Short mmCIF file of C-alpha atoms in Angstrom, two decimals:
data_model
loop_
_atom_site.label_atom_id
_atom_site.label_comp_id
_atom_site.label_asym_id
_atom_site.label_seq_id
_atom_site.Cartn_x
_atom_site.Cartn_y
_atom_site.Cartn_z
CA UNK A 1 43.18 10.64 33.83
CA UNK A 2 39.91 12.52 33.82
CA UNK A 3 39.71 15.37 31.32
CA UNK A 4 39.71 18.87 32.76
CA UNK A 5 36.44 20.78 32.59
CA UNK A 6 34.40 18.07 30.93
CA UNK A 7 31.47 19.71 29.20
CA UNK A 8 28.06 18.47 30.23
CA UNK A 9 26.54 16.01 27.78
CA UNK A 10 23.87 18.45 26.58
CA UNK A 11 26.60 20.77 25.33
CA UNK A 12 29.16 18.16 24.30
CA UNK A 13 26.90 16.19 21.93
CA UNK A 14 25.55 19.14 19.91
CA UNK A 15 29.15 20.40 19.49
CA UNK A 16 30.27 16.95 18.41
CA UNK A 17 27.39 16.67 15.97
CA UNK A 18 28.22 20.07 14.52
CA UNK A 19 31.74 18.92 13.72
CA UNK A 20 30.43 15.71 12.16
CA UNK A 21 28.29 17.93 9.92
CA UNK A 22 31.31 20.01 8.96
CA UNK A 23 33.21 16.86 8.02
CA UNK A 24 30.33 15.63 5.90
CA UNK A 25 30.05 18.92 4.01
CA UNK A 26 33.79 18.92 3.26
CA UNK A 27 33.66 15.28 2.16
CA UNK A 28 30.69 15.81 -0.17
CA UNK A 29 32.09 18.94 -1.75
CA UNK A 30 35.23 17.10 -2.83
CA UNK A 31 33.19 15.32 -5.50
CA UNK A 32 30.73 17.93 -6.71
CA UNK A 33 29.70 16.23 -9.96
CA UNK A 34 29.13 12.99 -8.16
CA UNK A 35 27.06 14.81 -5.56
CA UNK A 36 24.84 16.29 -8.27
CA UNK A 37 24.57 13.01 -10.20
CA UNK A 38 23.35 11.19 -7.11
CA UNK A 39 20.59 13.76 -6.75
CA UNK A 40 19.65 13.06 -10.39
CA UNK A 41 19.56 9.31 -9.68
CA UNK A 42 17.21 9.77 -6.72
CA UNK A 43 15.01 12.18 -8.68
CA UNK A 44 14.70 9.63 -11.49
CA UNK A 45 13.61 6.90 -9.10
CA UNK A 46 11.10 9.20 -7.45
CA UNK A 47 9.82 10.14 -10.91
CA UNK A 48 9.53 6.45 -11.71
CA UNK A 49 7.29 5.83 -8.71
CA UNK A 50 5.08 8.75 -9.69
CA UNK A 51 5.03 7.55 -13.31
CA UNK A 52 3.92 4.11 -12.17
CA UNK A 53 0.99 5.57 -10.24
CA UNK A 54 -0.01 7.86 -13.07
CA UNK A 55 -0.02 4.91 -15.51
CA UNK A 56 -2.20 2.95 -13.10
CA UNK A 57 -4.59 5.89 -12.73
CA UNK A 58 -4.84 6.19 -16.50
CA UNK A 59 -6.84 2.95 -16.22
CA UNK A 60 -8.80 3.51 -13.02
CA UNK A 61 -10.50 6.17 -10.91
CA UNK A 62 -9.53 5.03 -7.46
CA UNK A 63 -7.49 2.35 -5.72
CA UNK A 64 -8.91 1.04 -2.46
CA UNK A 65 -10.69 4.39 -1.97
CA UNK A 66 -7.67 6.57 -2.79
CA UNK A 67 -7.96 9.04 -5.65
CA UNK A 68 -5.10 9.97 -7.99
CA UNK A 69 -3.82 13.02 -6.13
CA UNK A 70 -4.23 11.33 -2.77
CA UNK A 71 -1.91 8.58 -3.99
CA UNK A 72 0.55 11.14 -5.37
CA UNK A 73 0.59 12.64 -1.87
CA UNK A 74 1.12 9.17 -0.40
CA UNK A 75 4.08 8.50 -2.72
CA UNK A 76 5.42 11.94 -1.72
CA UNK A 77 5.11 11.11 1.99
CA UNK A 78 6.82 7.76 1.51
CA UNK A 79 9.68 9.40 -0.37
CA UNK A 80 9.92 12.24 2.17
CA UNK A 81 10.30 9.94 5.17
CA UNK A 82 12.73 7.74 3.25
CA UNK A 83 14.90 10.66 2.15
CA UNK A 84 15.05 12.23 5.61
CA UNK A 85 16.08 8.80 6.87
CA UNK A 86 18.74 8.61 4.15
CA UNK A 87 19.99 12.10 4.99
CA UNK A 88 20.69 11.29 8.62
CA UNK A 89 21.17 7.56 8.90
CA UNK A 90 21.26 5.37 5.82
CA UNK A 91 24.99 5.55 4.96
CA UNK A 92 25.94 5.18 8.60
CA UNK A 93 23.86 2.07 9.09
CA UNK A 94 25.12 0.39 5.91
CA UNK A 95 28.67 0.93 7.16
CA UNK A 96 28.23 -0.83 10.49
CA UNK A 97 29.14 -4.26 9.11
CA UNK A 98 32.25 -2.71 7.52
CA UNK A 99 33.26 -1.20 10.88
CA UNK A 100 33.08 -4.65 12.42
CA UNK A 101 34.88 -6.40 9.57
CA UNK A 102 37.74 -3.91 9.44
CA UNK A 103 38.13 -3.52 13.19
CA UNK A 104 37.23 0.16 13.18
CA UNK A 105 34.44 -0.69 15.61
CA UNK A 106 37.04 -1.37 18.32
CA UNK A 107 38.35 2.13 17.85
CA UNK A 108 34.87 3.64 18.12
CA UNK A 109 34.19 1.68 21.29
CA UNK A 110 37.26 3.22 22.91
CA UNK A 111 36.25 6.83 22.20
CA UNK A 112 34.76 8.70 25.13
CA UNK A 113 31.35 9.10 23.50
CA UNK A 114 28.26 6.99 23.26
CA UNK A 115 29.15 4.50 20.50
CA UNK A 116 25.60 4.19 19.20
CA UNK A 117 25.43 7.96 18.82
CA UNK A 118 28.71 8.03 16.93
CA UNK A 119 28.03 5.19 14.49
CA UNK A 120 24.49 6.40 13.84
CA UNK A 121 25.29 10.05 13.19
CA UNK A 122 28.81 9.95 11.74
CA UNK A 123 27.96 11.04 8.20
CA UNK A 124 25.24 13.27 6.79
CA UNK A 125 24.00 12.77 3.22
CA UNK A 126 23.40 16.32 2.03
CA UNK A 127 21.90 15.36 -1.33
CA UNK A 128 19.08 13.57 0.47
CA UNK A 129 17.91 16.89 1.95
CA UNK A 130 17.39 18.18 -1.56
CA UNK A 131 15.47 15.03 -2.45
CA UNK A 132 13.39 15.39 0.71
CA UNK A 133 12.61 18.95 -0.40
CA UNK A 134 11.38 17.74 -3.81
CA UNK A 135 9.20 15.20 -2.04
CA UNK A 136 7.80 18.00 0.14
CA UNK A 137 7.15 19.97 -3.06
CA UNK A 138 5.17 17.06 -4.51
CA UNK A 139 3.15 16.81 -1.27
CA UNK A 140 2.29 20.52 -1.39
CA UNK A 141 1.42 20.29 -5.09
CA UNK A 142 -0.88 17.32 -4.50
CA UNK A 143 -2.61 19.16 -1.64
CA UNK A 144 -3.25 22.14 -3.93
CA UNK A 145 -4.65 19.90 -6.66
CA UNK A 146 -6.96 18.43 -4.05
CA UNK A 147 -7.87 21.96 -2.94
CA UNK A 148 -7.03 21.10 0.63
CA UNK A 149 -5.26 23.28 3.17
CA UNK A 150 -4.24 21.32 6.26
CA UNK A 151 -4.84 23.04 9.58
CA UNK A 152 -2.00 23.88 11.95
CA UNK A 153 -2.87 20.87 14.10
CA UNK A 154 -2.83 18.59 11.05
CA UNK A 155 0.57 19.90 9.94
CA UNK A 156 1.91 19.35 13.43
CA UNK A 157 0.45 15.84 13.45
CA UNK A 158 2.03 15.20 10.05
CA UNK A 159 5.45 16.26 11.34
CA UNK A 160 5.05 14.09 14.44
CA UNK A 161 4.04 11.06 12.36
CA UNK A 162 6.95 11.57 9.95
CA UNK A 163 9.23 11.64 12.98
CA UNK A 164 7.69 8.39 14.21
CA UNK A 165 8.23 6.88 10.74
CA UNK A 166 11.84 8.04 10.83
CA UNK A 167 12.37 6.40 14.23
CA UNK A 168 10.86 3.16 12.90
CA UNK A 169 13.11 3.09 9.82
CA UNK A 170 16.16 3.94 11.92
CA UNK A 171 15.48 1.44 14.69
CA UNK A 172 14.61 -1.46 12.40
CA UNK A 173 17.58 -0.96 10.14
CA UNK A 174 19.88 -0.49 13.13
CA UNK A 175 18.48 -3.72 14.52
CA UNK A 176 19.23 -5.54 11.25
CA UNK A 177 22.68 -3.98 11.08
CA UNK A 178 23.60 -5.27 14.55
CA UNK A 179 23.13 -8.79 13.20
CA UNK A 180 26.56 -8.10 11.70
CA UNK A 181 28.04 -8.67 15.17
CA UNK A 182 27.15 -12.32 14.69
CA UNK A 183 27.59 -12.93 10.98
CA UNK A 184 29.96 -10.06 10.03
CA UNK A 185 28.67 -10.19 6.42
CA UNK A 186 25.34 -8.49 7.00
CA UNK A 187 25.50 -6.24 3.96
CA UNK A 188 22.82 -8.30 2.23
CA UNK A 189 20.46 -7.96 5.17
CA UNK A 190 20.85 -4.21 5.20
CA UNK A 191 20.20 -3.93 1.47
CA UNK A 192 17.27 -6.27 1.78
CA UNK A 193 15.75 -3.69 4.06
CA UNK A 194 15.64 -1.35 1.09
CA UNK A 195 12.99 -3.61 -0.43
CA UNK A 196 10.71 -2.89 2.50
CA UNK A 197 10.60 0.81 1.67
CA UNK A 198 8.79 -0.13 -1.52
CA UNK A 199 5.57 -1.26 0.08
CA UNK A 200 5.24 1.97 2.09
CA UNK A 201 3.83 3.80 -0.93
CA UNK A 202 0.99 1.33 -1.55
CA UNK A 203 -2.39 2.56 -0.21
CA UNK A 204 -3.15 0.68 3.01
CA UNK A 205 -6.61 -0.38 1.83
CA UNK A 206 -5.03 -2.46 -0.94
CA UNK A 207 -3.74 -5.01 1.57
CA UNK A 208 -6.42 -7.57 2.41
CA UNK A 209 -6.66 -8.74 6.03
CA UNK A 210 -4.26 -11.59 6.62
CA UNK A 211 -0.73 -12.50 7.61
CA UNK A 212 1.04 -10.12 5.23
CA UNK A 213 -0.98 -7.16 6.43
CA UNK A 214 -0.54 -8.03 10.11
CA UNK A 215 3.23 -8.51 9.83
CA UNK A 216 3.74 -5.27 7.93
CA UNK A 217 1.48 -3.32 10.28
CA UNK A 218 2.58 -4.52 13.70
CA UNK A 219 6.01 -6.15 13.33
CA UNK A 220 7.64 -4.25 10.44
CA UNK A 221 5.11 -1.38 10.23
CA UNK A 222 5.89 -0.42 6.61
CA UNK A 223 2.19 -0.08 5.78
CA UNK A 224 1.87 2.62 8.47
CA UNK A 225 4.99 4.76 7.97
CA UNK A 226 3.71 6.70 4.96
CA UNK A 227 -0.01 5.97 5.05
CA UNK A 228 -0.61 7.48 8.49
CA UNK A 229 1.19 10.81 7.80
CA UNK A 230 -0.63 10.99 4.45
CA UNK A 231 -4.00 10.37 6.08
CA UNK A 232 -3.27 13.06 8.69
CA UNK A 233 -2.69 15.63 5.94
CA UNK A 234 -5.69 14.45 3.94
CA UNK A 235 -7.93 14.37 7.00
CA UNK A 236 -8.94 10.78 6.20
CA UNK A 237 -7.68 9.22 9.42
CA UNK A 238 -10.10 6.51 10.43
CA UNK A 239 -9.49 6.83 14.16
CA UNK A 240 -7.06 8.71 16.40
CA UNK A 241 -5.81 5.28 17.47
CA UNK A 242 -3.77 5.12 14.26
CA UNK A 243 -1.62 7.99 15.56
CA UNK A 244 -1.07 6.28 18.88
CA UNK A 245 -0.37 2.98 17.15
CA UNK A 246 2.37 4.46 14.96
CA UNK A 247 3.91 6.40 17.86
CA UNK A 248 3.70 3.34 20.13
CA UNK A 249 5.31 1.02 17.57
CA UNK A 250 8.04 3.61 16.95
CA UNK A 251 8.85 3.66 20.68
CA UNK A 252 8.78 -0.14 20.86
CA UNK A 253 11.10 -0.49 17.84
CA UNK A 254 13.58 1.90 19.41
CA UNK A 255 13.60 0.04 22.73
CA UNK A 256 14.04 -3.34 21.00
CA UNK A 257 16.91 -2.01 18.88
CA UNK A 258 18.64 -0.63 21.99
CA UNK A 259 18.29 -3.95 23.83
CA UNK A 260 19.65 -5.83 20.79
CA UNK A 261 22.53 -3.37 20.56
CA UNK A 262 23.51 -3.95 24.19
CA UNK A 263 23.25 -7.69 23.79
CA UNK A 264 25.41 -7.53 20.64
CA UNK A 265 28.07 -5.50 22.42
CA UNK A 266 28.23 -8.01 25.23
CA UNK A 267 28.68 -10.77 22.65
CA UNK A 268 31.29 -8.81 20.69
CA UNK A 269 34.87 -9.88 21.26
CA UNK A 270 36.74 -7.44 19.01
CA UNK A 271 38.06 -7.77 15.50
CA UNK A 272 41.32 -9.55 16.19
CA UNK A 273 40.19 -12.26 18.56
CA UNK B 1 37.42 -23.46 -25.24
CA UNK B 2 38.73 -25.55 -22.37
CA UNK B 3 40.03 -22.54 -20.50
CA UNK B 4 36.59 -20.90 -20.55
CA UNK B 5 34.97 -24.04 -19.15
CA UNK B 6 37.49 -23.67 -16.38
CA UNK B 7 36.39 -20.07 -15.84
CA UNK B 8 32.76 -21.24 -15.70
CA UNK B 9 33.74 -23.75 -13.07
CA UNK B 10 35.58 -21.14 -11.00
CA UNK B 11 32.60 -18.79 -11.35
CA UNK B 12 30.25 -21.46 -10.04
CA UNK B 13 32.52 -22.23 -7.09
CA UNK B 14 32.89 -18.56 -6.23
CA UNK B 15 29.20 -17.73 -6.36
CA UNK B 16 28.18 -20.82 -4.42
CA UNK B 17 29.70 -19.07 -1.41
CA UNK B 18 26.93 -16.48 -1.62
CA UNK B 19 24.03 -18.91 -1.77
CA UNK B 20 22.46 -17.78 1.54
CA UNK B 21 22.84 -14.18 0.43
CA UNK B 22 21.09 -15.05 -2.87
CA UNK B 23 18.31 -16.86 -1.08
CA UNK B 24 17.76 -13.86 1.15
CA UNK B 25 17.86 -11.44 -1.75
CA UNK B 26 15.37 -13.45 -3.79
CA UNK B 27 13.01 -13.78 -0.83
CA UNK B 28 13.28 -10.08 0.09
CA UNK B 29 12.44 -9.16 -3.51
CA UNK B 30 9.08 -10.88 -3.11
CA UNK B 31 7.93 -8.33 -0.52
CA UNK B 32 7.67 -5.32 -2.87
CA UNK B 33 6.28 -7.69 -5.53
CA UNK B 34 3.49 -8.67 -3.14
CA UNK B 35 2.76 -4.97 -2.59
CA UNK B 36 2.54 -4.37 -6.35
CA UNK B 37 0.29 -7.39 -6.88
CA UNK B 38 -2.09 -6.26 -4.11
CA UNK B 39 -2.17 -2.83 -5.73
CA UNK B 40 -3.21 -4.34 -9.07
CA UNK B 41 -5.75 -6.61 -7.43
CA UNK B 42 -7.50 -3.61 -5.89
CA UNK B 43 -7.38 -1.80 -9.24
CA UNK B 44 -9.24 -4.76 -10.79
CA UNK B 45 -11.60 -5.01 -7.82
CA UNK B 46 -12.58 -1.35 -8.29
CA UNK B 47 -13.26 -1.87 -11.99
CA UNK B 48 -16.96 -1.81 -12.74
CA UNK B 49 -18.19 -3.67 -15.80
CA UNK B 50 -14.97 -4.35 -17.65
CA UNK B 51 -12.62 -7.09 -16.52
CA UNK B 52 -9.69 -5.76 -18.52
CA UNK B 53 -7.18 -3.09 -17.59
CA UNK B 54 -5.04 -1.90 -20.50
CA UNK B 55 -5.88 -5.08 -22.38
CA UNK B 56 -4.82 -7.38 -19.54
CA UNK B 57 -7.08 -9.61 -17.45
CA UNK B 58 -6.18 -9.91 -13.75
CA UNK B 59 -4.66 -13.36 -14.35
CA UNK B 60 -2.57 -12.05 -17.24
CA UNK B 61 -1.43 -9.06 -15.20
CA UNK B 62 -0.35 -11.13 -12.22
CA UNK B 63 1.27 -13.73 -14.47
CA UNK B 64 3.09 -10.89 -16.21
CA UNK B 65 4.77 -9.81 -12.96
CA UNK B 66 5.54 -13.39 -11.93
CA UNK B 67 7.19 -14.21 -15.26
CA UNK B 68 9.10 -10.91 -15.08
CA UNK B 69 10.44 -12.11 -11.73
CA UNK B 70 11.56 -15.38 -13.32
CA UNK B 71 13.23 -13.74 -16.34
CA UNK B 72 14.84 -11.17 -14.07
CA UNK B 73 16.29 -13.93 -11.87
CA UNK B 74 17.79 -15.59 -14.97
CA UNK B 75 19.21 -12.47 -16.60
CA UNK B 76 19.76 -9.55 -14.17
CA UNK B 77 23.37 -8.52 -13.71
CA UNK B 78 24.32 -8.68 -10.06
CA UNK B 79 27.88 -7.61 -9.34
CA UNK B 80 29.28 -8.01 -12.85
CA UNK B 81 29.27 -4.32 -13.83
CA UNK B 82 30.84 -3.21 -10.53
CA UNK B 83 33.52 -5.88 -10.82
CA UNK B 84 34.39 -4.95 -14.41
CA UNK B 85 34.63 -1.26 -13.49
CA UNK B 86 36.80 -2.16 -10.49
CA UNK B 87 39.06 -4.36 -12.65
CA UNK B 88 39.66 -1.40 -14.95
CA UNK B 89 40.13 1.12 -12.15
CA UNK B 90 42.49 -1.06 -10.12
CA UNK B 91 44.51 -2.11 -13.17
CA UNK B 92 43.54 -5.78 -12.92
CA UNK B 93 42.81 -5.96 -16.64
CA UNK B 94 46.52 -5.70 -17.41
CA UNK B 95 46.88 -9.43 -16.86
CA UNK B 96 44.14 -10.11 -19.41
CA UNK B 97 45.91 -7.96 -21.98
CA UNK B 98 49.00 -10.09 -21.53
CA UNK B 99 47.42 -13.54 -21.41
CA UNK B 100 45.74 -15.41 -24.27
CA UNK B 101 42.33 -14.97 -22.67
CA UNK B 102 39.59 -12.78 -23.96
CA UNK B 103 38.19 -10.49 -21.26
CA UNK B 104 34.69 -10.35 -22.76
CA UNK B 105 34.44 -14.14 -22.97
CA UNK B 106 35.88 -14.39 -19.47
CA UNK B 107 33.25 -12.02 -18.05
CA UNK B 108 30.47 -13.71 -19.99
CA UNK B 109 31.42 -17.04 -18.41
CA UNK B 110 31.38 -15.50 -14.95
CA UNK B 111 28.02 -13.87 -15.64
CA UNK B 112 26.57 -17.16 -16.92
CA UNK B 113 27.79 -19.13 -13.92
CA UNK B 114 26.57 -16.44 -11.50
CA UNK B 115 23.12 -16.44 -13.10
CA UNK B 116 22.95 -20.24 -13.11
CA UNK B 117 23.56 -20.38 -9.36
CA UNK B 118 21.32 -17.41 -8.58
CA UNK B 119 18.43 -18.82 -10.62
CA UNK B 120 18.77 -22.21 -8.96
CA UNK B 121 18.72 -20.69 -5.47
CA UNK B 122 16.03 -18.10 -6.24
CA UNK B 123 13.79 -20.76 -7.73
CA UNK B 124 13.02 -22.09 -4.24
CA UNK B 125 11.27 -18.97 -2.82
CA UNK B 126 9.94 -17.87 -6.23
CA UNK B 127 8.41 -21.28 -6.97
CA UNK B 128 6.76 -21.32 -3.52
CA UNK B 129 5.45 -17.82 -4.17
CA UNK B 130 4.06 -18.77 -7.58
CA UNK B 131 2.51 -21.89 -6.07
CA UNK B 132 0.71 -19.72 -3.50
CA UNK B 133 -0.69 -17.71 -6.41
CA UNK B 134 -1.36 -20.72 -8.67
CA UNK B 135 -4.95 -19.63 -9.26
CA UNK B 136 -3.61 -16.46 -10.85
CA UNK B 137 -0.73 -17.99 -12.77
CA UNK B 138 -1.14 -18.76 -16.45
CA UNK B 139 0.87 -21.65 -17.87
CA UNK B 140 2.28 -21.33 -21.40
CA UNK B 141 -0.23 -22.53 -23.98
CA UNK B 142 2.04 -25.29 -25.37
CA UNK B 143 5.56 -26.67 -25.33
CA UNK B 144 6.60 -24.66 -28.39
CA UNK B 145 5.67 -21.41 -26.62
CA UNK B 146 7.72 -22.46 -23.63
CA UNK B 147 10.68 -23.26 -25.89
CA UNK B 148 10.43 -19.90 -27.67
CA UNK B 149 10.18 -18.17 -24.30
CA UNK B 150 13.40 -19.86 -23.18
CA UNK B 151 15.19 -18.80 -26.39
CA UNK B 152 14.09 -15.19 -25.98
CA UNK B 153 15.15 -15.29 -22.32
CA UNK B 154 18.60 -16.48 -23.40
CA UNK B 155 18.86 -13.63 -25.93
CA UNK B 156 17.62 -11.22 -23.26
CA UNK B 157 20.40 -12.44 -20.97
CA UNK B 158 23.04 -11.77 -23.64
CA UNK B 159 21.62 -8.32 -24.33
CA UNK B 160 21.52 -7.55 -20.61
CA UNK B 161 25.13 -8.61 -20.28
CA UNK B 162 26.32 -6.45 -23.19
CA UNK B 163 24.49 -3.39 -21.82
CA UNK B 164 26.09 -3.88 -18.41
CA UNK B 165 29.48 -4.55 -19.99
CA UNK B 166 29.43 -1.36 -22.08
CA UNK B 167 28.24 0.71 -19.10
CA UNK B 168 31.06 -0.72 -16.96
CA UNK B 169 33.63 0.10 -19.67
CA UNK B 170 32.88 3.77 -19.03
CA UNK B 171 35.36 3.26 -16.21
CA UNK B 172 38.09 3.81 -18.83
CA UNK B 173 36.94 7.45 -19.04
CA UNK B 174 35.33 8.34 -15.71
CA UNK B 175 36.41 7.72 -12.14
CA UNK B 176 33.07 6.64 -10.72
CA UNK B 177 30.66 4.79 -13.01
CA UNK B 178 28.06 3.96 -10.34
CA UNK B 179 25.87 7.01 -10.97
CA UNK B 180 25.82 6.33 -14.72
CA UNK B 181 24.90 2.72 -14.08
CA UNK B 182 22.04 3.77 -11.78
CA UNK B 183 20.72 6.36 -14.24
CA UNK B 184 20.81 3.80 -17.05
CA UNK B 185 19.10 1.31 -14.76
CA UNK B 186 16.27 3.74 -13.99
CA UNK B 187 15.46 3.99 -17.70
CA UNK B 188 15.83 0.26 -18.10
CA UNK B 189 13.50 -0.36 -15.16
CA UNK B 190 10.62 1.46 -16.80
CA UNK B 191 11.34 0.82 -20.51
CA UNK B 192 11.99 -2.91 -20.15
CA UNK B 193 8.57 -3.42 -18.61
CA UNK B 194 9.86 -4.23 -15.14
CA UNK B 195 7.60 -1.70 -13.41
CA UNK B 196 4.49 -2.41 -15.54
CA UNK B 197 3.77 -3.91 -18.96
CA UNK B 198 4.76 -1.28 -21.53
CA UNK B 199 1.67 -1.82 -23.67
CA UNK B 200 -0.53 -0.21 -20.99
CA UNK B 201 1.33 3.06 -21.59
CA UNK B 202 -0.23 5.69 -23.86
CA UNK B 203 0.17 4.44 -27.48
CA UNK B 204 2.78 6.95 -28.63
CA UNK B 205 4.95 6.31 -25.59
CA UNK B 206 4.71 2.54 -25.94
CA UNK B 207 5.68 2.93 -29.59
CA UNK B 208 8.65 5.17 -28.76
CA UNK B 209 9.92 2.63 -26.22
CA UNK B 210 9.81 -0.10 -28.88
CA UNK B 211 12.68 1.63 -30.66
CA UNK B 212 15.02 1.09 -27.70
CA UNK B 213 16.64 -2.26 -26.80
CA UNK B 214 14.95 -2.27 -23.38
CA UNK B 215 11.64 -4.03 -24.18
CA UNK B 216 13.66 -7.01 -25.42
CA UNK B 217 15.09 -7.51 -21.92
CA UNK B 218 11.81 -8.38 -20.20
CA UNK B 219 8.67 -7.31 -22.00
CA UNK B 220 9.30 -9.35 -25.14
CA UNK B 221 10.15 -12.70 -23.49
CA UNK B 222 7.20 -12.31 -21.11
CA UNK B 223 4.84 -11.46 -23.99
CA UNK B 224 6.01 -14.59 -25.80
CA UNK B 225 5.33 -16.63 -22.66
CA UNK B 226 1.84 -15.19 -22.21
CA UNK B 227 1.05 -15.68 -25.90
CA UNK B 228 0.35 -11.97 -26.28
CA UNK B 229 2.67 -11.85 -29.26
CA UNK B 230 2.43 -14.59 -31.90
CA UNK B 231 2.88 -15.30 -35.58
CA UNK B 232 4.79 -12.93 -37.87
CA UNK B 233 4.93 -10.20 -35.21
CA UNK B 234 6.69 -12.59 -32.88
CA UNK B 235 9.26 -13.65 -35.50
CA UNK B 236 9.86 -10.01 -36.24
CA UNK B 237 10.39 -9.48 -32.50
CA UNK B 238 12.95 -12.29 -32.43
CA UNK B 239 14.77 -10.75 -35.39
CA UNK B 240 14.93 -7.35 -33.68
CA UNK B 241 16.04 -8.94 -30.41
CA UNK B 242 18.82 -10.84 -32.18
CA UNK B 243 19.84 -7.66 -33.98
CA UNK B 244 20.13 -5.81 -30.66
CA UNK B 245 22.26 -8.63 -29.27
CA UNK B 246 24.62 -8.41 -32.25
CA UNK B 247 24.72 -4.63 -31.99
CA UNK B 248 25.45 -4.93 -28.27
CA UNK B 249 28.28 -7.34 -29.01
CA UNK B 250 29.73 -5.03 -31.66
CA UNK B 251 29.50 -2.04 -29.35
CA UNK B 252 31.15 -3.98 -26.52
CA UNK B 253 34.09 -4.88 -28.79
CA UNK B 254 34.35 -1.34 -30.14
CA UNK B 255 34.23 0.42 -26.77
CA UNK B 256 36.73 -2.05 -25.32
CA UNK B 257 39.17 -1.39 -28.16
CA UNK B 258 38.85 2.37 -27.69
CA UNK B 259 39.14 2.05 -23.93
CA UNK B 260 42.26 -0.09 -24.01
CA UNK B 261 43.94 2.50 -26.23
CA UNK B 262 43.33 5.07 -23.50
CA UNK B 263 44.19 2.75 -20.69
CA UNK B 264 47.35 3.21 -18.70
CA UNK B 265 47.60 0.61 -16.00
CA UNK B 266 47.83 1.87 -12.46
CA UNK B 267 51.51 1.74 -11.58
CA UNK B 268 52.29 0.57 -15.10
#
């Protein structure tokens, strides 16, 4: 039976997403203390990263050409992209292997919506928005200490590059999560991805040319995701190609993750069989 | 005693299942470590005149992080705290209250067997990694230093276990201990010397940290290894480390006794 008056997709999906948001808010507000404590945990870890850099700069003037406040801005950018990613996607992606193990994936596949949309956007982590805001605060503070005011074009470029970084994080982790269709127990792989975040806050110039640098620039572009947005704001971009590179890799990662997703679905035989 | 050997055996069998997971985790942990080491290398490269940063040469600094990785593999709690908290929350500890088996000893056996397997598996990628950095890796000055390092690592493992155990016992009082564990871990991460050697901190801060148990988890064993702490100061360090272990044990017993008095088994 076809539903009466099916809404067009451009109206159906925003409505659907709005109700997913409502669910998330209700869920989070059930455990208010826990919600606040998680924000404290994230703040502590962000503080730890900043503390590390400030200890290092107590012993040096610059690292690979980056001054103290430039690196603070870089750490801020890394945390900002990571927290926005956490807000929209992280919980959802860690749950994919659980969906497969428990058979809930079969149920999602039967719903009359795009399954990738549903499993990617199901839950929203509200605390992460607050953490993203603190990261933005640190970025603004660092800019003021540097006495720099980014132009409108630079701010726009920054936003675009953060979006590209978000797409990269999302696509790569989604790609890793779909491995669960083959091994079921992919939790470890997903958590391993968390380690990758850590190198995003290291100034790009610190990585000498070689395998490590190439892999983490072109294959898993962790060196780019925070460094490029930071350089846009600082006006230290070495060539406009860096922007195109990050945007291009973001697009490529998304396409690869979509192809892997389709392949996984074709391979998937359901939970009970 | 025999029953605990049996627990050790079960622990080994159970954790062997996760060997691929362990291998992956150990290898993935080397990626951020590489980032940190590159960061330090460029700090040293930018240094004009002096070859020291905070009293460390480049070789000492890199060795510091590599030995931290080794000690961490031997001593870090993996799932133990979550499992203990879950045992309390789900009422699984009731069976231990009824049987002639001591829960603390039982958990310690599981922790020891888990660490033994993890260390064995992690040694493969970590040893390869250290080999690739062999020009930057300092060996212990003599066999006695190595022996003392192993003793302090063992004590660090016990201390680490008692900290995790006491944190997990909070489950007697609160519904969700995970946030408390993460907050504690954040302090531990910086104060144990995991993030950077604590003696490169400003003097007063480094001194303040010395009054917590945390430096004895990583910084102390690594300093013994590197020969940065020797003679009477080292023996004093061992005494303080042993005292923290005893205190941790006492606290674990005390908190458990208080917790059990509060405990009402689910469905019981």
